CSV table of C-alpha atoms and ligand atoms in Angstrom, one decimal:
chain,number,residue,atom,x,y,z
A,1,UNK,CA,105.4,80.4,-14.7
A,2,UNK,CA,104.9,80.1,-11.0
A,3,UNK,CA,102.4,77.4,-11.7
A,4,UNK,CA,105.0,75.6,-13.9
A,5,UNK,CA,107.7,75.8,-11.2
A,6,UNK,CA,105.3,74.5,-8.4
A,7,UNK,CA,104.3,71.5,-10.8
A,8,UNK,CA,107.8,70.6,-11.7
A,9,UNK,CA,108.6,70.7,-7.7
A,10,UNK,CA,105.7,68.5,-7.0
A,11,UNK,CA,106.5,66.1,-9.7
A,12,UNK,CA,110.0,65.6,-8.5
A,13,UNK,CA,109.0,65.3,-4.9
A,14,UNK,CA,106.1,62.7,-5.1
A,15,UNK,CA,108.6,59.8,-4.5
A,16,UNK,CA,111.4,61.6,-2.7
A,17,UNK,CA,109.6,63.2,-0.1
A,18,UNK,CA,106.7,60.9,0.6
A,19,UNK,CA,104.5,60.6,3.5
A,20,UNK,CA,103.7,57.4,5.2
A,21,UNK,CA,100.7,55.4,3.8
A,22,UNK,CA,97.6,55.4,6.2
A,23,UNK,CA,93.9,54.0,5.8
A,24,UNK,CA,91.9,56.8,3.9
A,25,UNK,CA,88.4,57.6,2.7
A,26,UNK,CA,88.6,58.2,-1.1
A,27,UNK,CA,85.1,59.6,-1.1
A,28,UNK,CA,85.7,62.2,1.6
A,29,UNK,CA,89.0,63.1,-0.3
A,30,UNK,CA,87.3,63.4,-3.7
A,31,UNK,CA,84.6,65.8,-2.0
A,32,UNK,CA,87.2,67.8,-0.7
A,33,UNK,CA,88.9,67.9,-4.1
A,34,UNK,CA,85.8,68.9,-5.8
A,35,UNK,CA,85.2,71.8,-3.1
A,36,UNK,CA,88.3,73.5,-4.7
A,37,UNK,CA,86.5,74.1,-7.8
A,38,UNK,CA,83.2,75.3,-6.2
A,39,UNK,CA,83.2,78.4,-8.0
A,40,UNK,CA,83.4,76.7,-11.5
A,41,UNK,CA,80.9,74.2,-10.6
A,42,UNK,CA,78.5,76.8,-9.7
A,43,UNK,CA,79.1,78.7,-12.8
A,44,UNK,CA,78.8,76.1,-15.1
A,45,UNK,CA,76.0,74.1,-13.1
A,46,UNK,CA,78.0,71.1,-13.0
A,47,UNK,CA,77.1,67.8,-11.2
A,48,UNK,CA,79.6,66.2,-9.5
A,49,UNK,CA,78.6,62.6,-8.1
A,50,UNK,CA,80.7,60.9,-5.8
A,51,UNK,CA,79.9,57.5,-4.7
A,52,UNK,CA,81.0,55.3,-1.6
A,53,UNK,CA,84.4,53.9,-2.2
A,54,UNK,CA,86.4,51.0,-0.8
A,55,UNK,CA,88.8,52.0,1.9
A,56,UNK,CA,92.6,51.9,0.8
A,57,UNK,CA,95.9,52.5,2.3
A,58,UNK,CA,97.5,55.6,0.5
A,59,UNK,CA,98.9,59.0,0.9
A,60,UNK,CA,95.9,61.3,1.3
A,61,UNK,CA,97.6,64.4,0.3
A,62,UNK,CA,98.9,62.8,-2.9
A,63,UNK,CA,95.2,61.2,-3.6
A,64,UNK,CA,93.7,64.7,-2.9
A,65,UNK,CA,96.3,66.1,-5.7
A,66,UNK,CA,95.3,63.2,-7.9
A,67,UNK,CA,91.5,64.0,-7.9
A,68,UNK,CA,92.2,67.7,-8.0
A,69,UNK,CA,93.9,67.2,-11.4
A,70,UNK,CA,91.4,64.9,-12.6
A,71,UNK,CA,88.2,67.0,-11.5
A,72,UNK,CA,90.0,70.1,-13.0
A,73,UNK,CA,90.5,68.6,-16.3
A,74,UNK,CA,86.9,67.3,-16.3
A,75,UNK,CA,85.8,70.8,-15.7
A,76,UNK,CA,88.3,72.4,-18.1
A,77,UNK,CA,87.6,70.2,-21.0
A,78,UNK,CA,84.0,70.3,-20.8
A,79,UNK,CA,81.5,70.0,-23.6
A,80,UNK,CA,78.5,72.0,-24.6
A,81,UNK,CA,76.2,70.2,-22.1
A,82,UNK,CA,76.2,70.8,-18.6
A,83,UNK,CA,79.5,69.2,-17.1
A,84,UNK,CA,78.6,65.7,-15.3
A,85,UNK,CA,81.5,64.1,-13.5
A,86,UNK,CA,80.9,60.8,-11.8
A,87,UNK,CA,83.4,59.3,-9.2
A,88,UNK,CA,83.0,55.7,-8.2
A,89,UNK,CA,85.1,52.7,-7.4
A,90,UNK,CA,84.9,48.8,-7.2
A,91,UNK,CA,87.3,46.3,-5.4
A,92,UNK,CA,88.0,43.4,-7.6
A,93,UNK,CA,88.9,40.0,-6.2
A,94,UNK,CA,92.7,40.3,-6.3
A,95,UNK,CA,92.7,43.2,-3.8
A,96,UNK,CA,92.9,46.1,-6.3
A,97,UNK,CA,90.5,49.1,-6.0
A,98,UNK,CA,89.5,50.5,-9.4
A,99,UNK,CA,88.7,54.1,-9.2
A,100,UNK,CA,86.8,55.9,-12.1
A,101,UNK,CA,86.6,59.5,-12.9
A,102,UNK,CA,84.1,59.8,-15.7
A,103,UNK,CA,83.3,63.1,-17.5
A,104,UNK,CA,80.9,64.2,-20.6
A,105,UNK,CA,83.3,66.5,-21.8
A,106,UNK,CA,84.9,67.0,-25.1
A,107,UNK,CA,87.1,64.0,-25.1
A,108,UNK,CA,89.8,63.2,-27.3
A,109,UNK,CA,91.2,60.7,-29.8
A,110,UNK,CA,92.0,57.1,-28.2
A,111,UNK,CA,95.1,57.2,-30.0
A,112,UNK,CA,96.6,59.6,-27.6
A,113,UNK,CA,95.4,57.8,-24.3
A,114,UNK,CA,98.9,57.1,-23.2
A,115,UNK,CA,100.7,60.3,-24.5
A,116,UNK,CA,98.8,62.5,-22.0
A,117,UNK,CA,100.5,61.2,-19.3
A,118,UNK,CA,103.7,62.4,-20.4
A,119,UNK,CA,105.1,65.8,-19.1
A,120,UNK,CA,104.0,68.9,-21.1
A,121,UNK,CA,101.9,66.7,-23.6
A,122,UNK,CA,98.7,68.7,-24.3
A,123,UNK,CA,96.0,67.8,-27.2
A,124,UNK,CA,94.0,70.9,-26.8
A,125,UNK,CA,95.0,74.6,-27.7
A,126,UNK,CA,97.0,76.6,-25.4
A,127,UNK,CA,94.8,79.6,-26.2
A,128,UNK,CA,91.6,78.0,-25.6
A,129,UNK,CA,92.7,76.2,-22.4
A,130,UNK,CA,95.0,77.1,-19.7
A,131,UNK,CA,97.4,74.8,-18.3
A,132,UNK,CA,101.2,73.4,-18.5
A,133,UNK,CA,100.5,69.6,-19.3
A,134,UNK,CA,101.9,68.6,-16.0
A,135,UNK,CA,98.7,67.7,-14.2
A,136,UNK,CA,98.5,64.0,-15.7
A,137,UNK,CA,102.1,63.4,-15.3
A,138,UNK,CA,102.0,64.1,-11.8
A,139,UNK,CA,98.8,62.0,-11.5
A,140,UNK,CA,100.8,58.9,-13.0
A,141,UNK,CA,103.7,59.6,-10.8
A,142,UNK,CA,101.5,59.4,-7.7
A,143,UNK,CA,99.6,56.4,-8.8
A,144,UNK,CA,102.8,54.4,-9.5
A,145,UNK,CA,104.3,55.2,-6.1
A,146,UNK,CA,101.4,53.7,-4.8
A,147,UNK,CA,102.0,50.5,-6.6
A,148,UNK,CA,99.2,51.3,-9.0
A,149,UNK,CA,98.2,52.5,-12.6
A,150,UNK,CA,96.3,55.0,-14.3
A,151,UNK,CA,94.9,54.9,-17.9
A,152,UNK,CA,92.3,57.0,-19.8
A,153,UNK,CA,89.6,55.9,-22.3
A,154,UNK,CA,87.9,58.4,-24.5
A,155,UNK,CA,86.3,59.4,-27.9
A,156,UNK,CA,86.1,62.9,-29.3
A,157,UNK,CA,82.7,64.4,-28.2
A,158,UNK,CA,81.9,61.4,-26.0
A,159,UNK,CA,83.6,62.1,-22.7
A,160,UNK,CA,86.6,60.6,-21.1
A,161,UNK,CA,87.1,58.2,-18.3
A,162,UNK,CA,90.3,57.8,-16.3
A,163,UNK,CA,90.7,54.6,-14.5
A,164,UNK,CA,93.0,54.4,-11.4
A,165,UNK,CA,93.9,51.0,-9.9
A,166,UNK,CA,95.3,51.1,-6.6
A,167,UNK,CA,96.3,48.2,-4.2
A,168,UNK,CA,94.0,48.2,-1.2
A,169,UNK,CA,96.9,47.2,1.2
A,170,UNK,CA,100.2,48.6,1.0
A,171,UNK,CA,103.2,46.8,2.5
A,172,UNK,CA,105.8,49.5,1.7
A,173,UNK,CA,104.9,51.7,4.7
A,174,UNK,CA,108.0,53.6,4.2
A,175,UNK,CA,107.2,54.6,0.6
A,176,UNK,CA,109.4,54.2,-2.4
B,1,ATP,N1,89.1,64.9,-19.0
B,1,ATP,C1,89.7,65.4,-20.0
B,1,ATP,N2,89.1,65.4,-21.4
B,1,ATP,C2,89.6,65.8,-22.6
B,1,ATP,N3,91.0,65.8,-22.6
B,1,ATP,C3,91.6,65.8,-21.5
B,1,ATP,C4,91.2,65.5,-20.2
B,1,ATP,N4,91.9,65.4,-19.3
B,1,ATP,C5,93.2,65.6,-20.0
B,1,ATP,N5,93.0,65.7,-21.2
B,1,ATP,C6,93.9,66.2,-22.4
B,1,ATP,O1,95.1,65.7,-21.8
B,1,ATP,C7,96.0,66.9,-22.1
B,1,ATP,C8,97.1,66.7,-20.6
B,1,ATP,O2,96.6,66.8,-19.2
B,1,ATP,P1,97.1,67.5,-18.1
B,1,ATP,O3,96.2,67.4,-17.1
B,1,ATP,O4,98.3,67.0,-18.1
B,1,ATP,O5,97.5,68.9,-18.6
B,1,ATP,P2,96.7,70.3,-18.5
B,1,ATP,O6,95.4,70.1,-17.9
B,1,ATP,O7,96.7,70.7,-20.0
B,1,ATP,O8,97.6,71.3,-17.9
B,1,ATP,P3,97.8,71.3,-16.4
B,1,ATP,O9,97.1,70.1,-15.8
B,1,ATP,O10,99.4,71.2,-16.1
B,1,ATP,O11,97.2,72.5,-16.0
B,1,ATP,C9,95.2,68.2,-21.8
B,1,ATP,O12,96.0,69.1,-22.2
B,1,ATP,C10,94.0,67.5,-22.7
B,1,ATP,O13,94.5,67.8,-23.8
B,2,MG,MG1,95.5,69.3,-16.0
């Protein structure tokens, strides 16, 4: 219940109480996000590989939250094999940074790849996996506030990849 309330509060504040955008180090923030799950990573023997990534102008706290949600999901929806999470990015010619968060977890039916970003939408059983279904809705709101987009690719049993496209430069320093 407490988690749900704090998620709802965060969801409503993503755009209304923004911090200004600054140059950030995506890899450093991703590592910080992974550190939150240190215990689970140890317990499951998970491998988290974070590559060097291009610099972007963003709200560091929101990007931290974004990676925490995605890494948390990758560990929660892990499959029978040791979890392997890869985070890497490339910059395309149009000045967009494309970030990939890839796991080898249980995956999901690709027909639900859009649905999962809606608030409270969950594909896997409440009894089996904890959560309220707000994580990805918050992720989408954060990415959209940065003028980017987020999508997912998956297949049952074959892992999932979340793709975040973020502008490298922001001209809206005040936020939305
Ligand atoms: N990496 C993943 N692998 C497989 N399924 C996923 C993955 N990430 C998300 N999903 C599916 O998408 C649903 C929505 O994800 P979301 O993060 O919004 O909610 P949650 O993790 O269930 O709860 P919360 O994030 O609020 O704790 C999940 O319940 C799950 O069914
Ligand atoms: Mg989640």
